[in-house]
PDB file of C-alpha atoms in Angstrom:
ATOM      1  CA  MET A  14     -16.406  -0.739  -8.288  1.00 39.00           C
ATOM      2  CA  GLU A  15     -14.313   2.404  -8.388  1.00 44.00           C
ATOM      3  CA  SER A  16     -14.962   4.821 -11.213  1.00 51.00           C
ATOM      4  CA  LYS A  17     -13.038   4.568 -14.466  1.00 75.00           C
ATOM      5  CA  LEU A  18     -11.709   8.111 -14.230  1.00 81.00           C
ATOM      6  CA  LEU A  19     -10.444   7.625 -10.681  1.00 77.00           C
ATOM      7  CA  GLN A  20      -8.771   4.415 -11.812  1.00 75.00           C
ATOM      8  CA  LYS A  21      -7.066   6.304 -14.637  1.00 80.00           C
ATOM      9  CA  LEU A  22      -5.924   8.981 -12.190  1.00 81.00           C
ATOM     10  CA  LYS A  23      -4.394   6.386  -9.879  1.00 76.00           C
ATOM     11  CA  TYR A  24      -2.704   4.239 -12.488  1.00 72.00           C
ATOM     12  CA  ALA A  25      -1.875   6.732 -15.242  1.00 75.00           C
ATOM     13  CA  SER A  26       1.541   6.101 -16.757  1.00 74.00           C
ATOM     14  CA  GLN A  27       3.919   8.147 -18.887  1.00 81.00           C
ATOM     15  CA  LEU A  28       3.137  11.358 -17.020  1.00 86.00           C
ATOM     16  CA  THR A  29       5.530  14.223 -16.566  1.00 90.00           C
ATOM     17  CA  ALA A  30       6.664  15.218 -13.070  1.00 90.00           C
ATOM     18  CA  GLN A  31       4.236  18.164 -13.135  1.00 91.00           C
ATOM     19  CA  GLU A  32       1.349  15.956 -14.245  1.00 91.00           C
ATOM     20  CA  LYS A  33       2.091  13.426 -11.490  1.00 89.00           C
ATOM     21  CA  HIS A  34       2.061  16.268  -8.968  1.00 91.00           C
ATOM     22  CA  ILE A  35      -1.350  17.420 -10.231  1.00 91.00           C
ATOM     23  CA  VAL A  36      -2.723  13.854 -10.069  1.00 90.00           C
ATOM     24  CA  ASP A  37      -1.513  13.422  -6.473  1.00 87.00           C
ATOM     25  CA  TYR A  38      -3.067  16.753  -5.534  1.00 89.00           C
ATOM     26  CA  ILE A  39      -6.428  15.823  -7.083  1.00 88.00           C
ATOM     27  CA  LEU A  40      -6.460  12.382  -5.451  1.00 83.00           C
ATOM     28  CA  SER A  41      -5.830  13.992  -2.072  1.00 82.00           C
ATOM     29  CA  ASN A  42      -8.409  16.748  -2.651  1.00 82.00           C
ATOM     30  CA  PRO A  43     -10.933  15.574  -5.291  1.00 82.00           C
ATOM     31  CA  GLU A  44     -13.495  18.203  -4.267  1.00 83.00           C
ATOM     32  CA  VAL A  45     -11.140  20.992  -5.332  1.00 87.00           C
ATOM     33  CA  VAL A  46     -11.792  20.116  -8.988  1.00 89.00           C
ATOM     34  CA  PHE A  47     -15.505  20.863  -8.618  1.00 86.00           C
ATOM     35  CA  ASP A  48     -14.929  24.434  -7.369  1.00 85.00           C
ATOM     36  CA  SER A  49     -11.858  25.472  -9.365  1.00 88.00           C
ATOM     37  CA  THR A  50     -11.238  26.612 -12.908  1.00 91.00           C
ATOM     38  CA  ALA A  51      -8.251  25.209 -14.784  1.00 92.00           C
ATOM     39  CA  HIS A  52      -6.415  28.452 -14.011  1.00 92.00           C
ATOM     40  CA  GLU A  53      -7.221  28.229 -10.274  1.00 92.00           C
ATOM     41  CA  LEU A  54      -6.173  24.563 -10.102  1.00 93.00           C
ATOM     42  CA  ALA A  55      -2.956  25.482 -11.886  1.00 93.00           C
ATOM     43  CA  GLN A  56      -2.254  28.147  -9.252  1.00 93.00           C
ATOM     44  CA  GLN A  57      -2.893  25.695  -6.421  1.00 92.00           C
ATOM     45  CA  THR A  58      -0.552  23.107  -7.945  1.00 92.00           C
ATOM     46  CA  TYR A  59       2.080  25.633  -9.094  1.00 93.00           C
ATOM     47  CA  THR A  60       1.670  24.516 -12.699  1.00 93.00           C
ATOM     48  CA  SER A  61      -0.028  26.046 -15.751  1.00 93.00           C
ATOM     49  CA  SER A  62      -3.496  25.899 -17.285  1.00 92.00           C
ATOM     50  CA  SER A  63      -2.073  24.265 -20.393  1.00 93.00           C
ATOM     51  CA  THR A  64      -0.550  21.490 -18.253  1.00 94.00           C
ATOM     52  CA  ILE A  65      -3.939  20.914 -16.579  1.00 93.00           C
ATOM     53  CA  VAL A  66      -5.709  20.668 -19.952  1.00 93.00           C
ATOM     54  CA  ARG A  67      -3.014  18.397 -21.392  1.00 92.00           C
ATOM     55  CA  LEU A  68      -3.383  16.057 -18.412  1.00 93.00           C
ATOM     56  CA  CYS A  69      -7.166  15.959 -18.806  1.00 92.00           C
ATOM     57  CA  LYS A  70      -6.777  14.885 -22.417  1.00 91.00           C
ATOM     58  CA  LYS A  71      -4.229  12.218 -21.478  1.00 90.00           C
ATOM     59  CA  LEU A  72      -6.869  10.827 -19.104  1.00 89.00           C
ATOM     60  CA  GLY A  73      -9.320  10.446 -21.974  1.00 88.00           C
ATOM     61  CA  THR A  74     -11.502  13.522 -21.474  1.00 90.00           C
ATOM     62  CA  LYS A  75     -12.028  16.339 -23.975  1.00 90.00           C
ATOM     63  CA  GLY A  76     -10.649  19.016 -21.694  1.00 91.00           C
ATOM     64  CA  TYR A  77     -10.970  20.430 -18.203  1.00 92.00           C
ATOM     65  CA  PRO A  78     -14.776  21.057 -18.223  1.00 91.00           C
ATOM     66  CA  ASP A  79     -15.363  17.483 -19.436  1.00 90.00           C
ATOM     67  CA  PHE A  80     -12.955  16.200 -16.778  1.00 91.00           C
ATOM     68  CA  GLN A  81     -14.813  18.165 -14.078  1.00 89.00           C
ATOM     69  CA  LEU A  82     -18.182  16.786 -15.142  1.00 88.00           C
ATOM     70  CA  LYS A  83     -17.073  13.151 -15.367  1.00 87.00           C
ATOM     71  CA  LEU A  84     -15.217  13.270 -12.065  1.00 85.00           C
ATOM     72  CA  ALA A  85     -18.236  14.868 -10.345  1.00 83.00           C
ATOM     73  CA  LEU A  86     -20.616  12.218 -11.715  1.00 81.00           C
ATOM     74  CA  GLU A  87     -18.348   9.373 -10.695  1.00 78.00           C
ATOM     75  CA  TYR A  88     -17.578  10.876  -7.288  1.00 74.00           C
ATOM     76  CA  GLN A  89     -21.295  10.809  -6.508  1.00 67.00           C
ATOM     77  CA  GLN A  90     -21.164   7.010  -6.732  1.00 63.00           C
ATOM     78  CA  ILE A  91     -18.784   6.785  -3.782  1.00 59.00           C
ATOM     79  CA  PRO A  92     -20.680   5.847  -0.585  1.00 53.00           C
ATOM     80  CA  SER A  93     -21.525   9.101   1.153  1.00 48.00           C
ATOM     81  CA  VAL A  94     -20.256   7.844   4.519  1.00 42.00           C
ATOM     82  CA  MET A  95     -16.787   7.535   3.007  1.00 44.00           C
ATOM     83  CA  GLN A  96     -16.517  11.026   1.556  1.00 48.00           C
ATOM     84  CA  THR A  97     -15.310  12.488   4.846  1.00 46.00           C
ATOM     85  CA  GLN A  98     -11.917  11.615   6.250  1.00 43.00           C
ATOM     86  CA  ASP A  99     -13.062  10.684   9.746  1.00 41.00           C
ATOM     87  CA  HIS A 100     -15.666   8.191   8.503  1.00 44.00           C
ATOM     88  CA  ALA A 101     -17.890   9.411  11.323  1.00 43.00           C
ATOM     89  CA  ILE A 102     -21.036   7.473  10.472  1.00 41.00           C
ATOM     90  CA  ALA A 103     -19.226   4.189  10.031  1.00 46.00           C
ATOM     91  CA  GLU A 104     -17.405   4.649  13.345  1.00 48.00           C
ATOM     92  CA  GLN A 105     -20.628   5.263  15.284  1.00 51.00           C
ATOM     93  CA  GLY A 106     -21.681   1.641  15.023  1.00 59.00           C
ATOM     94  CA  ASN A 107     -24.060   2.021  12.093  1.00 68.00           C
ATOM     95  CA  VAL A 108     -24.069  -1.535  10.772  1.00 73.00           C
ATOM     96  CA  LEU A 109     -26.204  -0.606   7.754  1.00 72.00           C
ATOM     97  CA  ALA A 110     -23.694   2.071   6.754  1.00 68.00           C
ATOM     98  CA  ALA A 111     -21.000  -0.596   6.999  1.00 72.00           C
ATOM     99  CA  ILE A 112     -22.657  -2.531   4.155  1.00 73.00           C
ATOM    100  CA  ASP A 113     -21.331   0.129   1.800  1.00 69.00           C
ATOM    101  CA  SER A 114     -18.390   1.536   3.746  1.00 73.00           C
ATOM    102  CA  VAL A 115     -16.507  -1.711   4.480  1.00 79.00           C
ATOM    103  CA  PRO A 116     -16.209  -2.850   0.820  1.00 80.00           C
ATOM    104  CA  TYR A 117     -15.207   0.702  -0.084  1.00 76.00           C
ATOM    105  CA  LEU A 118     -12.521   0.715   2.624  1.00 79.00           C
ATOM    106  CA  TYR A 119     -11.183  -2.594   1.329  1.00 85.00           C
ATOM    107  CA  GLN A 120     -11.181  -1.367  -2.258  1.00 82.00           C
ATOM    108  CA  GLN A 121      -9.415   1.870  -1.334  1.00 81.00           C
ATOM    109  CA  ALA A 122      -6.729  -0.025   0.575  1.00 85.00           C
ATOM    110  CA  LEU A 123      -6.199  -2.398  -2.354  1.00 88.00           C
ATOM    111  CA  ASP A 124      -6.142   0.422  -4.900  1.00 84.00           C
ATOM    112  CA  ASP A 125      -3.697   2.532  -2.897  1.00 84.00           C
ATOM    113  CA  THR A 126      -1.406  -0.460  -2.327  1.00 90.00           C
ATOM    114  CA  ARG A 127      -1.512  -1.374  -6.006  1.00 88.00           C
ATOM    115  CA  ARG A 128      -0.700   2.201  -6.973  1.00 83.00           C
ATOM    116  CA  MET A 129       2.384   2.203  -4.738  1.00 86.00           C
ATOM    117  CA  LEU A 130       3.698  -1.130  -6.023  1.00 89.00           C
ATOM    118  CA  ASN A 131       7.041  -1.175  -7.755  1.00 91.00           C
ATOM    119  CA  ALA A 132       6.717  -4.034 -10.255  1.00 91.00           C
ATOM    120  CA  PRO A 133      10.472  -4.750 -10.666  1.00 94.00           C
ATOM    121  CA  VAL A 134      10.896  -4.864  -6.868  1.00 95.00           C
ATOM    122  CA  LEU A 135       7.884  -7.174  -6.488  1.00 95.00           C
ATOM    123  CA  LEU A 136       9.233  -9.514  -9.185  1.00 95.00           C
ATOM    124  CA  ARG A 137      12.659  -9.550  -7.582  1.00 95.00           C
ATOM    125  CA  ILE A 138      11.220 -10.461  -4.191  1.00 96.00           C
ATOM    126  CA  ALA A 139       8.969 -13.114  -5.768  1.00 95.00           C
ATOM    127  CA  ASN A 140      12.093 -14.718  -7.229  1.00 94.00           C
ATOM    128  CA  TRP A 141      13.773 -14.602  -3.825  1.00 95.00           C
ATOM    129  CA  VAL A 142      10.758 -16.432  -2.396  1.00 94.00           C
ATOM    130  CA  LYS A 143      11.113 -19.159  -5.034  1.00 92.00           C
ATOM    131  CA  GLU A 144      14.843 -19.523  -4.329  1.00 91.00           C
ATOM    132  CA  SER A 145      14.508 -19.632  -0.530  1.00 92.00           C
ATOM    133  CA  VAL A 146      14.389 -22.765   1.590  1.00 91.00           C
ATOM    134  CA  ARG A 147      12.940 -20.926   4.574  1.00 93.00           C
ATOM    135  CA  ILE A 148      10.902 -17.773   5.110  1.00 96.00           C
ATOM    136  CA  ASP A 149      10.772 -15.850   8.397  1.00 95.00           C
ATOM    137  CA  VAL A 150       8.098 -13.195   8.924  1.00 96.00           C
ATOM    138  CA  TYR A 151       8.433 -10.846  11.893  1.00 95.00           C
ATOM    139  CA  GLY A 152       5.560  -8.792  13.286  1.00 94.00           C
ATOM    140  CA  SER A 153       4.173  -7.667  16.621  1.00 91.00           C
ATOM    141  CA  ASP A 154       0.591  -7.215  17.827  1.00 89.00           C
ATOM    142  CA  MET A 155      -1.826  -7.429  14.884  1.00 89.00           C
ATOM    143  CA  ASN A 156       1.066  -7.756  12.459  1.00 92.00           C
ATOM    144  CA  TYR A 157       1.943 -11.084  14.056  1.00 94.00           C
ATOM    145  CA  TYR A 158      -1.448 -12.471  13.021  1.00 95.00           C
ATOM    146  CA  LEU A 159      -0.865 -11.229   9.485  1.00 95.00           C
ATOM    147  CA  ALA A 160       2.522 -12.959   9.562  1.00 96.00           C
ATOM    148  CA  GLN A 161       0.833 -16.183  10.697  1.00 96.00           C
ATOM    149  CA  GLN A 162      -1.634 -16.063   7.823  1.00 96.00           C
ATOM    150  CA  ALA A 163       1.133 -15.496   5.280  1.00 96.00           C
ATOM    151  CA  CYS A 164       3.212 -18.356   6.680  1.00 96.00           C
ATOM    152  CA  ALA A 165       0.245 -20.747   6.842  1.00 96.00           C
ATOM    153  CA  LYS A 166      -0.333 -20.311   3.100  1.00 95.00           C
ATOM    154  CA  TRP A 167       3.322 -20.883   2.218  1.00 95.00           C
ATOM    155  CA  ASN A 168       3.454 -23.937   4.476  1.00 95.00           C
ATOM    156  CA  GLU A 169       0.498 -25.405   2.571  1.00 92.00           C
ATOM    157  CA  LEU A 170       2.673 -25.256  -0.544  1.00 91.00           C
ATOM    158  CA  GLY A 171       5.500 -27.063   1.223  1.00 90.00           C
ATOM    159  CA  ILE A 172       7.547 -23.895   1.678  1.00 92.00           C
ATOM    160  CA  SER A 173       8.932 -23.701   5.211  1.00 94.00           C
ATOM    161  CA  ALA A 174       7.707 -20.430   6.736  1.00 96.00           C
ATOM    162  CA  ILE A 175       7.677 -19.310  10.374  1.00 94.00           C
ATOM    163  CA  ALA A 176       5.930 -16.297  11.934  1.00 95.00           C
ATOM    164  CA  HIS A 177       7.714 -14.567  14.810  1.00 93.00           C
ATOM    165  CA  ASN A 178       5.788 -12.584  17.427  1.00 90.00           C
ATOM    166  CA  SER A 179       8.427  -9.912  18.043  1.00 79.00           C
ATOM    167  CA  PRO A 180      12.045 -10.879  17.469  1.00 79.00           C
ATOM    168  CA  ASN A 181      13.832 -13.354  19.706  1.00 79.00           C
ATOM    169  CA  MET A 182      17.185 -11.609  19.942  1.00 81.00           C
ATOM    170  CA  HIS A 183      18.954 -14.725  21.220  1.00 79.00           C
ATOM    171  CA  TYR A 184      17.718 -16.626  18.167  1.00 79.00           C
ATOM    172  CA  LEU A 185      18.670 -13.803  15.836  1.00 84.00           C
ATOM    173  CA  ASN A 186      22.157 -13.362  17.278  1.00 80.00           C
ATOM    174  CA  THR A 187      22.995 -17.077  17.312  1.00 83.00           C
ATOM    175  CA  MET A 188      21.449 -18.126  13.994  1.00 82.00           C
ATOM    176  CA  ASN A 189      23.854 -19.074  11.230  1.00 81.00           C
ATOM    177  CA  PRO A 190      23.833 -16.727   8.236  1.00 80.00           C
ATOM    178  CA  ASN A 191      22.025 -18.388   5.364  1.00 79.00           C
ATOM    179  CA  SER A 192      21.449 -16.748   2.000  1.00 76.00           C
ATOM    180  CA  LEU A 193      18.555 -19.173   1.394  1.00 88.00           C
ATOM    181  CA  THR A 194      16.575 -17.768   4.345  1.00 91.00           C
ATOM    182  CA  LEU A 195      14.365 -14.838   3.387  1.00 95.00           C
ATOM    183  CA  SER A 196      13.027 -12.496   6.079  1.00 96.00           C
ATOM    184  CA  PHE A 197      10.061 -10.115   6.027  1.00 97.00           C
ATOM    185  CA  VAL A 198       9.694  -7.488   8.767  1.00 97.00           C
ATOM    186  CA  ILE A 199       6.284  -5.817   9.179  1.00 96.00           C
ATOM    187  CA  SER A 200       5.859  -2.391  10.749  1.00 94.00           C
ATOM    188  CA  HIS A 201       3.230   0.060   9.504  1.00 90.00           C
ATOM    189  CA  THR A 202       5.172   3.104  10.661  1.00 89.00           C
ATOM    190  CA  GLY A 203       8.588   1.600  10.042  1.00 92.00           C
ATOM    191  CA  GLU A 204       9.660   2.908  13.438  1.00 92.00           C
ATOM    192  CA  ASN A 205       8.872  -0.077  15.682  1.00 93.00           C
ATOM    193  CA  GLN A 206      12.134  -0.415  17.585  1.00 94.00           C
ATOM    194  CA  SER A 207      12.021  -4.199  18.013  1.00 93.00           C
ATOM    195  CA  MET A 208      11.407  -4.671  14.280  1.00 95.00           C
ATOM    196  CA  ILE A 209      14.258  -2.287  13.458  1.00 95.00           C
ATOM    197  CA  GLU A 210      16.606  -4.260  15.721  1.00 94.00           C
ATOM    198  CA  ALA A 211      15.595  -7.513  14.010  1.00 94.00           C
ATOM    199  CA  ALA A 212      16.295  -6.008  10.599  1.00 95.00           C
ATOM    200  CA  LYS A 213      19.676  -4.696  11.762  1.00 94.00           C
ATOM    201  CA  VAL A 214      20.820  -8.117  13.002  1.00 93.00           C
ATOM    202  CA  LEU A 215      19.641  -9.884   9.856  1.00 93.00           C
ATOM    203  CA  SER A 216      21.232  -7.274   7.613  1.00 92.00           C
ATOM    204  CA  ASN A 217      24.542  -7.516   9.475  1.00 92.00           C
ATOM    205  CA  LYS A 218      24.500 -11.257   8.772  1.00 91.00           C
ATOM    206  CA  GLN A 219      24.228 -10.451   5.047  1.00 90.00           C
ATOM    207  CA  MET A 220      20.765 -12.020   4.828  1.00 92.00           C
ATOM    208  CA  LYS A 221      18.010 -10.769   2.534  1.00 94.00           C
ATOM    209  CA  VAL A 222      15.496  -8.657   4.446  1.00 96.00           C
ATOM    210  CA  ILE A 223      12.296  -7.041   3.134  1.00 97.00           C
ATOM    211  CA  ALA A 224      10.432  -4.293   4.951  1.00 97.00           C
ATOM    212  CA  VAL A 225       6.636  -4.260   4.713  1.00 97.00           C
ATOM    213  CA  THR A 226       5.743  -0.754   5.819  1.00 94.00           C
ATOM    214  CA  GLY A 227       3.735   2.336   5.009  1.00 90.00           C
ATOM    215  CA  ASN A 228       6.804   4.572   5.068  1.00 87.00           C
ATOM    216  CA  ASN A 229       9.422   4.184   2.350  1.00 86.00           C
ATOM    217  CA  HIS A 230      11.795   6.542   4.181  1.00 88.00           C
ATOM    218  CA  SER A 231      11.488   4.901   7.581  1.00 91.00           C
ATOM    219  CA  THR A 232      14.323   3.654   9.758  1.00 95.00           C
ATOM    220  CA  LEU A 233      13.210   0.088   9.052  1.00 95.00           C
ATOM    221  CA  SER A 234      13.483   0.571   5.286  1.00 95.00           C
ATOM    222  CA  ARG A 235      17.040   1.835   5.637  1.00 95.00           C
ATOM    223  CA  HIS A 236      18.085  -1.482   7.181  1.00 95.00           C
ATOM    224  CA  CYS A 237      16.371  -3.689   4.583  1.00 96.00           C
ATOM    225  CA  ASP A 238      17.315  -4.765   1.068  1.00 96.00           C
ATOM    226  CA  GLU A 239      13.903  -3.901  -0.348  1.00 96.00           C
ATOM    227  CA  THR A 240      10.663  -2.281   0.772  1.00 96.00           C
ATOM    228  CA  LEU A 241       7.084  -3.230  -0.086  1.00 96.00           C
ATOM    229  CA  LEU A 242       4.834  -0.262   0.613  1.00 93.00           C
ATOM    230  CA  ALA A 243       1.580  -0.966   2.425  1.00 92.00           C
ATOM    231  CA  TYR A 244      -1.353   1.348   3.120  1.00 83.00           C
ATOM    232  CA  GLY A 245      -0.277   4.065   5.548  1.00 71.00           C
ATOM    233  CA  TYR A 246      -1.707   3.418   9.004  1.00 61.00           C
ATOM    234  CA  ASN A 247      -3.071   6.535  10.721  1.00 59.00           C
ATOM    235  CA  GLU A 248      -3.479   6.159  14.490  1.00 56.00           C
ATOM    236  CA  GLN A 249      -6.057   8.968  14.495  1.00 48.00           C
ATOM    237  CA  LEU A 250      -8.470   6.928  12.370  1.00 56.00           C
ATOM    238  CA  ARG A 251      -9.693   3.674  13.884  1.00 62.00           C
ATOM    239  CA  LEU A 252     -10.774   2.305  10.524  1.00 67.00           C
ATOM    240  CA  SER A 253      -7.275   2.890   9.186  1.00 74.00           C
ATOM    241  CA  LYS A 254      -6.129  -0.209  11.069  1.00 81.00           C
ATOM    242  CA  MET A 255      -8.547  -2.344   9.056  1.00 84.00           C
ATOM    243  CA  SER A 256      -7.327  -0.853   5.775  1.00 85.00           C
ATOM    244  CA  ALA A 257      -3.696  -1.390   6.761  1.00 88.00           C
ATOM    245  CA  MET A 258      -4.368  -5.064   7.492  1.00 91.00           C
ATOM    246  CA  VAL A 259      -6.061  -5.564   4.111  1.00 93.00           C
ATOM    247  CA  SER A 260      -3.070  -3.932   2.417  1.00 94.00           C
ATOM    248  CA  VAL A 261      -0.504  -6.215   4.067  1.00 95.00           C
ATOM    249  CA  LEU A 262      -2.578  -9.316   3.287  1.00 95.00           C
ATOM    250  CA  TYR A 263      -2.765  -8.201  -0.348  1.00 96.00           C
ATOM    251  CA  ILE A 264       1.035  -7.908  -0.525  1.00 97.00           C
ATOM    252  CA  PHE A 265       1.636 -11.361   0.912  1.00 97.00           C
ATOM    253  CA  ASP A 266      -1.114 -12.916  -1.203  1.00 96.00           C
ATOM    254  CA  MET A 267       0.531 -11.601  -4.376  1.00 96.00           C
ATOM    255  CA  LEU A 268       3.783 -13.288  -3.339  1.00 96.00           C
ATOM    256  CA  TYR A 269       1.842 -16.438  -2.410  1.00 95.00           C
ATOM    257  CA  MET A 270       0.217 -16.520  -5.852  1.00 93.00           C
ATOM    258  CA  GLY A 271       3.662 -16.213  -7.395  1.00 91.00           C
ATOM    259  CA  SER A 272       4.742 -19.235  -5.368  1.00 89.00           C
ATOM    260  CA  ILE A 273       1.792 -21.350  -6.543  1.00 85.00           C
ATOM    261  CA  SER A 274       2.693 -21.180 -10.232  1.00 64.00           C
ATOM    262  CA  ASP A 275       5.869 -23.202  -9.827  1.00 52.00           C
ATOM    263  CA  THR A 276       4.629 -25.388  -6.989  1.00 47.00           C
ATOM    264  CA  TYR A 277       1.395 -26.759  -8.455  1.00 49.00           C
TER     265      TYR A 277
END
């Protein structure tokens, strides 16, 4: 399980803009806390020492020294193979290292996805799912298999759902606009041209379209009604693909669980 302090950092609410900036900085560079005074951390984040101390107290610690100590103790519990960005040991085929690193990768993907969730948007989309008579999910390559899994679960509930392996432009251009058809378009970068074209056609037909992507400012998002943010896929890290898949499955499973409540 992830440490309590890290959980508080990720899901802290009612923070000021400065405090949120400090939290994001610490989450991206947790080691900096161990080697910096409150004054030095304030300089690095362009804030003040008093803001740092106030944040530490909001997170349930007595002050910055207490925050440093607790974060250091909890950080030690993270599997050592995962404390470097390239995950070198895990990528060298060390199956014993994977015993610890794989669950940690999954947990990180789930935690990051949860942190990025916009609850009102998720609820709105869940209601659209309940109101729809058909769900289309578009994805290419590995995203197509994620689309298949999502659709298989909805079909088990009696909700008509179809996965599309890249868009069929003839189908898209000739389909009749239907407000009861809900479409999801998956692209980790949000710049997959075929997915963007699918979203454009659907949007032009005044149909509800949801982007599932790691980039909220992507071209795909601009052509969709709503965006569900998934774990950001980094092509430079092979294990990032696994985390991105877990993130997308998590998103669709939340919507699936929302469908169950009224179906069963």
